[in-house]
Amino acid sequence: MKKIVPALLLVSIAFLGYAQPKLGLIVGPSLSMNQVKYIDDGNFDYSNDGAAFKFRFGLEADFMLSETYAFSTGAIFAPKRAGFSINPTDGSAPSTQDYKVHYLQLPVTLKLFTSEIQPDLKLFFQLGFKGEIKLFDEPFKEDYDLIEKFHLFDCSFTGGVGVEYGAGINTVLFGGIFYDRGLVNIVKSSIADNSLTSKMHTLDLKLGLKF
């Protein structure tokens, strides 16, 4: 994981000198959820505690490689929530523990544009990966102690579809729906030892303006 993020950054820097970027601002709601796996020790069963809405924002840069392909990168502030449901096997009342985990996302993706489906309107498909650096983490309540430490880095696969509309000579409005699937365990240590793993997934609505 420590080698992935520097590699993503090097690829991004290499493209900076290859083509003039189209810069954009992006915002949008995000549905954050985490997949939980646990090797049962006979005392507790841990599972996911649902999903939560968050709000992302950031910068995006498209480097046009041709009329239909673009290398896309950027920097996105992405707050997420990791929720855990704790179910004792002795019949005791279940409980939940939720944690705020905020990331700086560094996407490395490829965009494929279609021809115009209407005047100034194009579809695009986008696939790639996101290196993610943890900026902050905190339990929702001080007495939550299930997770002791989260890993500093995460990495996710991202894919989605959207539309672009040319609103002027140098202005483009765009939006799309994207799914990010976490590839690595975000839990570094917990009171459940190494038996507890969790991966972050999000469903995002992205709205933006390029100029």
Backbone as CSV, one residue per row, in Angstrom:
resi,resn,N_x,N_y,N_z,CA_x,CA_y,CA_z,C_x,C_y,C_z
1,MET,0.831,-1.201,0.000,0.000,0.000,0.000,0.864,1.249,0.000
2,LYS,2.009,1.215,0.748,2.870,2.388,0.831,3.510,2.704,-0.514
3,LYS,3.619,1.701,-1.393,4.216,1.924,-2.706,3.195,2.423,-3.721
4,ILE,1.909,2.169,-3.464,0.879,2.502,-4.448,0.692,4.007,-4.576
5,VAL,0.543,4.705,-3.428,0.280,6.149,-3.471,1.415,6.923,-4.130
6,PRO,2.718,6.675,-3.788,3.787,7.375,-4.509,3.774,7.085,-6.004
7,ALA,3.439,5.847,-6.381,3.375,5.507,-7.804,2.280,6.296,-8.503
8,LEU,1.128,6.436,-7.837,0.038,7.218,-8.413,0.447,8.673,-8.588
9,LEU,1.171,9.204,-7.613,1.616,10.593,-7.698,2.604,10.792,-8.848
10,LEU,3.520,9.829,-9.038,4.494,9.934,-10.121,3.818,9.908,-11.484
11,VAL,2.810,9.050,-11.626,2.071,9.002,-12.889,1.380,10.331,-13.148
12,SER,0.786,10.901,-12.094,0.091,12.179,-12.239,1.051,13.284,-12.658
13,ILE,2.225,13.336,-12.024,3.207,14.374,-12.338,3.704,14.236,-13.772
14,ALA,3.882,12.990,-14.225,4.353,12.765,-15.589,3.387,13.342,-16.610
15,PHE,2.096,13.233,-16.329,1.103,13.741,-17.266,0.985,15.259,-17.218
16,LEU,1.446,15.883,-16.149,1.363,17.339,-16.059,2.134,18.013,-17.184
17,GLY,3.219,17.376,-17.594,4.015,17.958,-18.662,3.611,17.507,-20.051
18,TYR,2.594,16.676,-20.136,2.211,16.102,-21.434,1.101,16.882,-22.125
19,ALA,0.177,17.405,-21.384,-0.975,18.080,-22.002,-1.478,19.187,-21.094
20,GLN,-2.140,20.165,-21.715,-2.734,21.251,-20.941,-4.003,20.754,-20.250
21,PRO,-4.102,20.937,-18.946,-5.275,20.404,-18.239,-6.487,21.324,-18.343
22,LYS,-7.651,20.702,-18.254,-8.895,21.431,-18.037,-9.231,21.273,-16.565
23,LEU,-9.199,22.380,-15.832,-9.387,22.332,-14.389,-10.855,22.475,-14.031
24,GLY,-11.238,21.834,-12.936,-12.628,21.908,-12.518,-12.799,21.814,-11.021
25,LEU,-13.933,22.290,-10.551,-14.340,22.171,-9.156,-15.441,21.124,-9.075
26,ILE,-15.362,20.248,-8.066,-16.385,19.213,-7.922,-16.943,19.222,-6.503
27,VAL,-18.232,18.919,-6.395,-18.915,18.789,-5.110,-19.942,17.667,-5.262
28,GLY,-20.468,17.213,-4.142,-21.547,16.240,-4.242,-21.703,15.381,-3.012
29,PRO,-22.902,14.845,-2.811,-23.157,13.942,-1.687,-22.559,12.570,-1.948
30,SER,-22.252,11.882,-0.860,-21.637,10.564,-0.943,-22.266,9.650,0.100
31,LEU,-22.626,8.445,-0.304,-23.153,7.447,0.621,-21.994,6.549,1.032
32,SER,-21.588,6.673,2.304,-20.412,5.968,2.812,-20.824,4.723,3.583
33,MET,-20.163,3.609,3.276,-20.452,2.352,3.967,-19.155,1.555,4.098
34,ASN,-19.111,0.637,5.046,-17.927,-0.195,5.199,-18.308,-1.663,5.313
35,GLN,-17.551,-2.477,4.608,-17.719,-3.927,4.654,-16.908,-4.466,5.828
36,VAL,-17.517,-5.308,6.650,-16.854,-5.834,7.846,-16.760,-7.352,7.757
37,LYS,-15.570,-7.874,8.037,-15.371,-9.317,8.133,-14.712,-9.632,9.471
38,TYR,-15.133,-10.743,10.059,-14.607,-11.102,11.376,-14.563,-12.615,11.522
39,ILE,-13.444,-13.119,12.019,-13.311,-14.536,12.334,-13.865,-14.750,13.730
40,ASP,-14.989,-15.427,13.815,-15.733,-15.578,15.070,-14.880,-16.257,16.144
41,ASP,-14.773,-15.595,17.310,-14.039,-16.187,18.431,-14.965,-16.843,19.443
42,GLY,-16.257,-16.876,19.128,-17.216,-17.506,20.023,-17.827,-16.569,21.039
43,ASN,-17.300,-15.333,21.161,-17.806,-14.380,22.153,-18.572,-13.218,21.521
44,PHE,-18.092,-12.742,20.363,-18.715,-11.595,19.708,-18.828,-11.849,18.208
45,ASP,-19.796,-11.195,17.621,-19.942,-11.180,16.167,-20.003,-9.717,15.739
46,TYR,-19.125,-9.318,14.818,-19.065,-7.927,14.361,-19.581,-7.842,12.926
47,SER,-20.349,-6.802,12.652,-20.888,-6.602,11.309,-20.976,-5.110,11.010
48,ASN,-21.395,-4.788,9.802,-21.541,-3.401,9.361,-22.729,-2.725,10.047
49,ASP,-22.577,-1.433,10.334,-23.651,-0.669,10.976,-24.300,0.303,9.987
50,GLY,-24.625,-0.184,8.804,-25.354,0.640,7.849,-24.481,1.642,7.111
51,ALA,-25.124,2.656,6.539,-24.448,3.658,5.721,-24.809,5.054,6.208
52,ALA,-24.024,6.037,5.761,-24.262,7.427,6.161,-23.951,8.353,4.995
53,PHE,-24.692,9.457,4.895,-24.442,10.456,3.858,-23.358,11.428,4.317
54,LYS,-22.429,11.688,3.424,-21.377,12.669,3.641,-21.346,13.616,2.440
55,PHE,-20.424,14.583,2.464,-20.340,15.567,1.386,-18.884,15.744,0.990
56,ARG,-18.583,15.525,-0.282,-17.220,15.633,-0.794,-17.057,16.909,-1.618
57,PHE,-15.821,17.394,-1.685,-15.516,18.513,-2.580,-14.033,18.479,-2.923
58,GLY,-13.691,19.111,-4.032,-12.287,19.122,-4.407,-12.045,19.687,-5.789
59,LEU,-10.855,19.396,-6.300,-10.409,19.856,-7.611,-10.199,18.660,-8.530
60,GLU,-10.454,18.866,-9.818,-10.248,17.814,-10.808,-9.537,18.405,-12.012
61,ALA,-8.635,17.639,-12.606,-7.905,18.089,-13.791,-7.964,17.003,-14.858
62,ASP,-8.444,17.366,-16.046,-8.498,16.455,-17.188,-7.406,16.833,-18.182
63,PHE,-6.555,15.865,-18.521,-5.511,16.062,-19.520,-5.941,15.313,-20.785
64,MET,-6.333,16.038,-21.808,-6.866,15.422,-23.023,-5.741,14.745,-23.809
65,LEU,-5.884,13.428,-23.997,-4.920,12.660,-24.776,-5.335,12.580,-26.238
66,SER,-6.633,12.703,-26.480,-7.193,12.760,-27.829,-8.567,13.409,-27.706
67,GLU,-9.339,13.398,-28.775,-10.673,13.996,-28.708,-11.633,13.177,-27.850
68,THR,-11.310,11.906,-27.643,-12.237,11.030,-26.910,-11.662,10.449,-25.624
69,TYR,-10.368,10.652,-25.361,-9.752,10.098,-24.157,-9.106,11.205,-23.334
70,ALA,-9.173,11.047,-22.022,-8.517,11.999,-21.126,-7.985,11.265,-19.902
71,PHE,-6.817,11.684,-19.449,-6.302,11.244,-18.159,-6.824,12.222,-17.120
72,SER,-7.448,11.714,-16.070,-8.085,12.584,-15.076,-7.518,12.317,-13.690
73,THR,-7.150,13.386,-13.004,-6.639,13.288,-11.642,-7.200,14.454,-10.833
74,GLY,-6.678,14.667,-9.641,-7.170,15.759,-8.815,-6.851,15.555,-7.353
75,ALA,-7.544,16.291,-6.510,-7.412,16.197,-5.056,-8.792,16.441,-4.460
76,ILE,-9.299,15.455,-3.726,-10.677,15.497,-3.229,-10.691,15.246,-1.726
77,PHE,-11.376,16.114,-0.989,-11.588,15.886,0.442,-12.816,14.999,0.592
78,ALA,-12.624,13.821,1.192,-13.696,12.821,1.255,-13.894,12.325,2.688
79,PRO,-14.839,12.915,3.429,-15.165,12.390,4.761,-15.969,11.099,4.637
80,LYS,-15.645,10.126,5.478,-16.346,8.843,5.469,-16.704,8.445,6.892
81,ARG,-17.572,7.441,6.992,-17.938,6.899,8.300,-17.767,5.388,8.294
82,ALA,-17.066,4.881,9.301,-16.919,3.440,9.492,-17.786,3.037,10.682
83,GLY,-18.790,2.205,10.432,-19.721,1.806,11.487,-19.648,0.313,11.758
84,PHE,-19.685,-0.031,13.039,-19.567,-1.429,13.448,-20.702,-1.790,14.396
85,SER,-21.332,-2.916,14.129,-22.364,-3.464,15.007,-21.749,-4.611,15.804
86,ILE,-21.896,-4.551,17.130,-21.278,-5.537,18.025,-22.381,-6.390,18.638
87,ASN,-22.341,-7.670,18.352,-23.393,-8.583,18.802,-22.794,-9.684,19.671
88,PRO,-22.927,-9.593,21.004,-22.425,-10.648,21.889,-23.174,-11.958,21.644
89,THR,-22.448,-13.056,21.669,-23.072,-14.361,21.428,-23.723,-14.938,22.679
90,ASP,-23.562,-14.275,23.830,-24.169,-14.789,25.065,-25.585,-14.269,25.283
91,GLY,-26.120,-13.548,24.284,-27.477,-13.034,24.400,-27.575,-11.638,24.957
92,SER,-26.449,-11.006,25.293,-26.462,-9.627,25.789,-26.925,-8.678,24.687
93,ALA,-27.316,-7.478,25.100,-27.828,-6.493,24.145,-26.735,-6.081,23.159
94,PRO,-27.048,-6.002,21.867,-26.065,-5.542,20.877,-25.796,-4.049,21.020
95,SER,-24.694,-3.597,20.453,-24.335,-2.178,20.489,-23.677,-1.806,19.169
96,THR,-23.497,-0.515,18.968,-22.842,-0.033,17.752,-21.750,0.969,18.111
97,GLN,-20.749,1.044,17.262,-19.696,2.043,17.397,-19.390,2.597,16.009
98,ASP,-19.412,3.927,15.894,-19.171,4.586,14.614,-17.975,5.524,14.724
99,TYR,-17.244,5.643,13.611,-16.021,6.440,13.592,-16.006,7.353,12.368
100,LYS,-15.529,8.583,12.567,-15.289,9.500,11.454,-13.892,9.209,10.904
101,VAL,-13.799,9.041,9.588,-12.504,8.825,8.944,-12.472,9.699,7.687
102,HIS,-11.614,10.705,7.684,-11.551,11.660,6.578,-10.296,11.416,5.744
103,TYR,-10.454,11.480,4.427,-9.349,11.180,3.516,-9.126,12.302,2.506
104,LEU,-7.891,12.398,2.030,-7.559,13.158,0.827,-7.392,12.140,-0.287
105,GLN,-8.256,12.217,-1.296,-8.222,11.262,-2.397,-7.422,11.825,-3.568
106,LEU,-6.572,10.973,-4.153,-5.760,11.339,-5.309,-6.085,10.365,-6.440
107,PRO,-7.069,10.689,-7.275,-7.494,9.753,-8.320,-6.521,9.683,-9.490
108,VAL,-6.411,8.495,-10.054,-5.679,8.257,-11.298,-6.628,7.475,-12.195
109,THR,-7.271,8.157,-13.137,-8.350,7.539,-13.907,-8.243,7.873,-15.392
110,LEU,-8.988,7.111,-16.180,-9.089,7.346,-17.616,-10.545,7.620,-17.962
111,LYS,-10.774,8.693,-18.709,-12.118,9.045,-19.169,-12.259,8.744,-20.658
112,LEU,-13.397,8.171,-21.021,-13.734,7.930,-22.414,-14.994,8.718,-22.750
113,PHE,-14.887,9.632,-23.713,-16.016,10.469,-24.116,-16.666,9.911,-25.380
114,THR,-17.985,10.005,-25.446,-18.700,9.640,-26.666,-18.790,10.864,-27.571
115,SER,-19.287,10.658,-28.767,-19.621,11.801,-29.617,-20.854,12.492,-29.039
116,GLU,-21.168,13.670,-29.515,-22.285,14.434,-28.967,-23.610,13.704,-29.185
117,ILE,-24.359,13.509,-28.094,-25.685,12.897,-28.200,-26.760,13.961,-28.417
118,GLN,-26.436,15.189,-28.052,-27.229,16.384,-28.328,-26.221,17.511,-28.523
119,PRO,-26.616,18.628,-29.104,-25.670,19.732,-29.242,-25.015,20.093,-27.905
120,ASP,-23.674,20.036,-27.867,-22.862,20.386,-26.694,-23.018,19.406,-25.531
121,LEU,-23.624,18.242,-25.753,-23.852,17.274,-24.674,-23.174,15.945,-25.011
122,LYS,-22.303,15.470,-24.096,-21.576,14.216,-24.294,-21.732,13.309,-23.078
123,LEU,-21.695,12.022,-23.329,-21.572,11.038,-22.261,-20.099,10.743,-22.026
124,PHE,-19.746,10.362,-20.783,-18.392,9.876,-20.534,-18.430,8.718,-19.541
125,PHE,-17.438,7.849,-19.695,-17.239,6.728,-18.782,-15.862,6.893,-18.152
126,GLN,-15.759,6.579,-16.871,-14.516,6.830,-16.151,-14.165,5.635,-15.276
127,LEU,-12.914,5.160,-15.394,-12.429,4.027,-14.609,-11.024,4.319,-14.113
128,GLY,-10.692,3.778,-12.942,-9.346,3.955,-12.429,-9.245,3.616,-10.957
129,PHE,-8.274,4.239,-10.316,-8.009,3.973,-8.908,-7.840,5.295,-8.155
130,LYS,-8.028,5.217,-6.851,-7.797,6.363,-5.984,-6.847,5.965,-4.859
131,GLY,-5.726,6.666,-4.776,-4.904,6.576,-3.586,-5.491,7.519,-2.552
132,GLU,-5.575,7.077,-1.300,-6.234,7.876,-0.270,-5.336,8.000,0.962
133,ILE,-5.168,9.229,1.416,-4.356,9.524,2.594,-5.280,9.967,3.721
134,LYS,-5.187,9.288,4.851,-6.052,9.632,5.990,-5.597,10.951,6.608
135,LEU,-6.522,11.884,6.719,-6.241,13.180,7.328,-6.656,13.243,8.787
136,PHE,-7.695,12.467,9.147,-8.286,12.619,10.476,-9.155,11.408,10.769
137,ASP,-9.142,10.970,12.021,-10.116,9.961,12.449,-10.485,10.211,13.907
138,GLU,-11.734,9.878,14.234,-12.231,10.143,15.582,-13.494,9.323,15.826
139,PRO,-13.631,8.710,16.997,-14.897,8.033,17.318,-16.002,9.056,17.546
140,PHE,-17.233,8.675,17.225,-18.360,9.573,17.450,-18.573,9.832,18.941
141,LYS,-18.191,8.885,19.790,-18.269,9.055,21.237,-16.936,8.657,21.859
142,GLU,-16.570,9.328,22.953,-15.260,9.116,23.552,-15.063,7.699,24.079
143,ASP,-16.155,7.034,24.488,-16.006,5.701,25.070,-15.997,4.584,24.023
144,TYR,-16.053,4.923,22.729,-15.942,3.897,21.696,-14.483,3.440,21.621
145,ASP,-14.256,2.152,21.792,-12.885,1.656,21.882,-12.609,0.440,21.004
146,LEU,-13.540,0.072,20.139,-13.333,-1.112,19.303,-12.117,-0.953,18.395
147,ILE,-12.033,0.196,17.712,-10.918,0.448,16.794,-9.868,1.281,17.516
148,GLU,-8.662,0.754,17.574,-7.560,1.473,18.222,-6.827,2.384,17.237
149,LYS,-6.583,1.891,16.021,-5.906,2.688,15.000,-6.416,2.314,13.608
150,PHE,-6.512,3.335,12.747,-6.781,3.118,11.329,-5.479,3.279,10.543
151,HIS,-5.373,2.572,9.430,-4.201,2.724,8.571,-4.161,4.131,7.968
152,LEU,-2.936,4.603,7.716,-2.751,5.935,7.144,-3.194,5.992,5.683
153,PHE,-3.040,4.886,4.950,-3.339,4.874,3.521,-4.482,3.912,3.204
154,ASP,-5.217,4.254,2.157,-6.241,3.375,1.604,-6.124,3.452,0.084
155,CYS,-6.718,2.504,-0.593,-6.740,2.505,-2.050,-8.066,1.913,-2.499
156,SER,-8.664,2.503,-3.515,-9.963,2.026,-3.979,-10.026,2.025,-5.501
157,PHE,-10.841,1.122,-6.026,-11.187,1.126,-7.446,-12.387,2.042,-7.630
158,THR,-12.375,2.848,-8.678,-13.490,3.757,-8.928,-13.982,3.607,-10.362
159,GLY,-15.276,3.700,-10.530,-15.867,3.627,-11.860,-17.205,4.336,-11.883
160,GLY,-17.542,4.913,-13.036,-18.822,5.605,-13.113,-19.123,6.107,-14.507
161,VAL,-20.269,6.748,-14.608,-20.735,7.289,-15.876,-21.311,8.679,-15.626
162,GLY,-21.164,9.565,-16.607,-21.667,10.921,-16.423,-21.920,11.615,-17.748
163,VAL,-22.283,12.881,-17.657,-22.530,13.709,-18.839,-21.789,15.031,-18.691
164,GLU,-21.385,15.591,-19.826,-20.785,16.919,-19.877,-21.595,17.801,-20.817
165,TYR,-21.776,19.045,-20.385,-22.517,20.008,-21.204,-21.677,21.263,-21.390
166,GLY,-21.425,21.620,-22.633,-20.677,22.834,-22.927,-21.561,24.055,-22.777
167,ALA,-21.386,24.763,-21.653,-22.247,25.911,-21.364,-21.705,27.211,-21.937
168,GLY,-20.507,27.167,-22.491,-19.901,28.359,-23.063,-18.598,27.985,-23.731
169,ILE,-17.879,28.987,-24.208,-16.625,28.722,-24.920,-15.629,28.007,-24.020
170,ASN,-15.501,28.442,-22.787,-14.520,27.858,-21.877,-15.147,27.278,-20.618
171,THR,-16.433,27.013,-20.648,-17.129,26.529,-19.453,-17.860,25.225,-19.759
172,VAL,-17.642,24.232,-18.911,-18.291,22.929,-19.068,-18.930,22.536,-17.740
173,LEU,-20.202,22.195,-17.773,-20.894,21.645,-16.610,-20.918,20.126,-16.745
174,PHE,-20.720,19.415,-15.636,-20.734,17.957,-15.723,-21.268,17.346,-14.434
175,GLY,-21.721,16.116,-14.560,-22.223,15.381,-13.405,-22.218,13.896,-13.700
176,GLY,-22.186,13.093,-12.633,-22.164,11.653,-12.840,-22.373,10.891,-11.553
177,ILE,-22.551,9.584,-11.693,-22.707,8.673,-10.563,-21.520,7.715,-10.564
178,PHE,-20.889,7.564,-9.394,-19.673,6.769,-9.289,-19.736,5.829,-8.090
179,TYR,-19.057,4.694,-8.252,-18.939,3.725,-7.163,-17.465,3.506,-6.871
180,ASP,-17.086,3.698,-5.617,-15.718,3.438,-5.170,-15.719,2.196,-4.289
181,ARG,-14.872,1.232,-4.628,-14.791,-0.006,-3.853,-13.412,-0.111,-3.212
182,GLY,-13.376,-0.106,-1.882,-12.116,-0.200,-1.166,-11.421,-1.528,-1.406
183,LEU,-10.098,-1.469,-1.538,-9.319,-2.663,-1.856,-8.503,-3.185,-0.685
184,VAL,-8.309,-2.371,0.344,-7.458,-2.794,1.460,-8.181,-2.587,2.788
185,ASN,-7.725,-3.304,3.793,-8.274,-3.203,5.143,-7.863,-1.871,5.768
186,ILE,-8.827,-1.108,6.280,-8.513,0.195,6.875,-8.165,0.095,8.355
187,VAL,-8.427,-1.064,8.991,-8.199,-1.221,10.431,-6.764,-1.683,10.673
188,LYS,-5.995,-0.865,11.380,-4.627,-1.236,11.718,-4.582,-2.069,12.985
189,SER,-5.367,-1.679,13.999,-5.429,-2.457,15.238,-6.779,-2.233,15.904
190,SER,-7.250,-3.267,16.605,-8.531,-3.199,17.302,-8.487,-4.133,18.501
191,ILE,-9.487,-4.019,19.379,-9.537,-4.909,20.537,-9.890,-6.333,20.108
192,ALA,-10.308,-6.492,18.848,-10.567,-7.832,18.302,-9.321,-8.407,17.634
193,ASP,-8.166,-7.772,17.848,-6.888,-8.187,17.271,-6.959,-8.151,15.742
194,ASN,-6.337,-9.134,15.093,-6.294,-9.147,13.636,-7.484,-9.859,13.001
195,SER,-8.432,-10.275,13.828,-9.582,-11.009,13.304,-10.591,-10.091,12.621
196,LEU,-10.525,-8.782,12.903,-11.493,-7.820,12.376,-10.887,-7.046,11.213
197,THR,-11.549,-7.077,10.067,-11.120,-6.296,8.910,-12.301,-5.491,8.374
198,SER,-11.987,-4.373,7.732,-13.041,-3.516,7.182,-12.518,-2.791,5.945
199,LYS,-13.352,-2.715,4.914,-13.023,-1.986,3.692,-14.110,-0.957,3.414
200,MET,-13.681,0.242,2.990,-14.612,1.339,2.767,-15.119,1.349,1.326
201,HIS,-16.435,1.515,1.167,-17.059,1.659,-0.147,-17.928,2.919,-0.132
202,THR,-18.044,3.575,-1.288,-18.915,4.754,-1.377,-19.673,4.756,-2.703
203,LEU,-20.850,5.351,-2.676,-21.639,5.636,-3.873,-21.780,7.149,-3.940
204,ASP,-21.259,7.753,-5.009,-21.118,9.207,-5.066,-21.902,9.821,-6.223
205,LEU,-22.479,10.973,-5.956,-23.026,11.840,-6.998,-22.054,12.998,-7.159
206,LYS,-21.473,13.125,-8.348,-20.470,14.165,-8.578,-21.033,15.239,-9.494
207,LEU,-20.953,16.489,-9.049,-21.360,17.647,-9.838,-20.171,18.582,-9.953
208,GLY,-19.981,19.167,-11.132,-18.802,19.997,-11.271,-18.889,21.032,-12.377
209,LEU,-17.862,21.888,-12.364,-17.722,22.969,-13.333,-16.273,23.003,-13.788
210,LYS,-16.040,22.867,-15.092,-14.693,22.952,-15.654,-14.543,24.255,-16.432
211,PHE,-13.328,24.783,-16.392,-13.068,26.047,-17.085,-11.670,26.045,-17.668
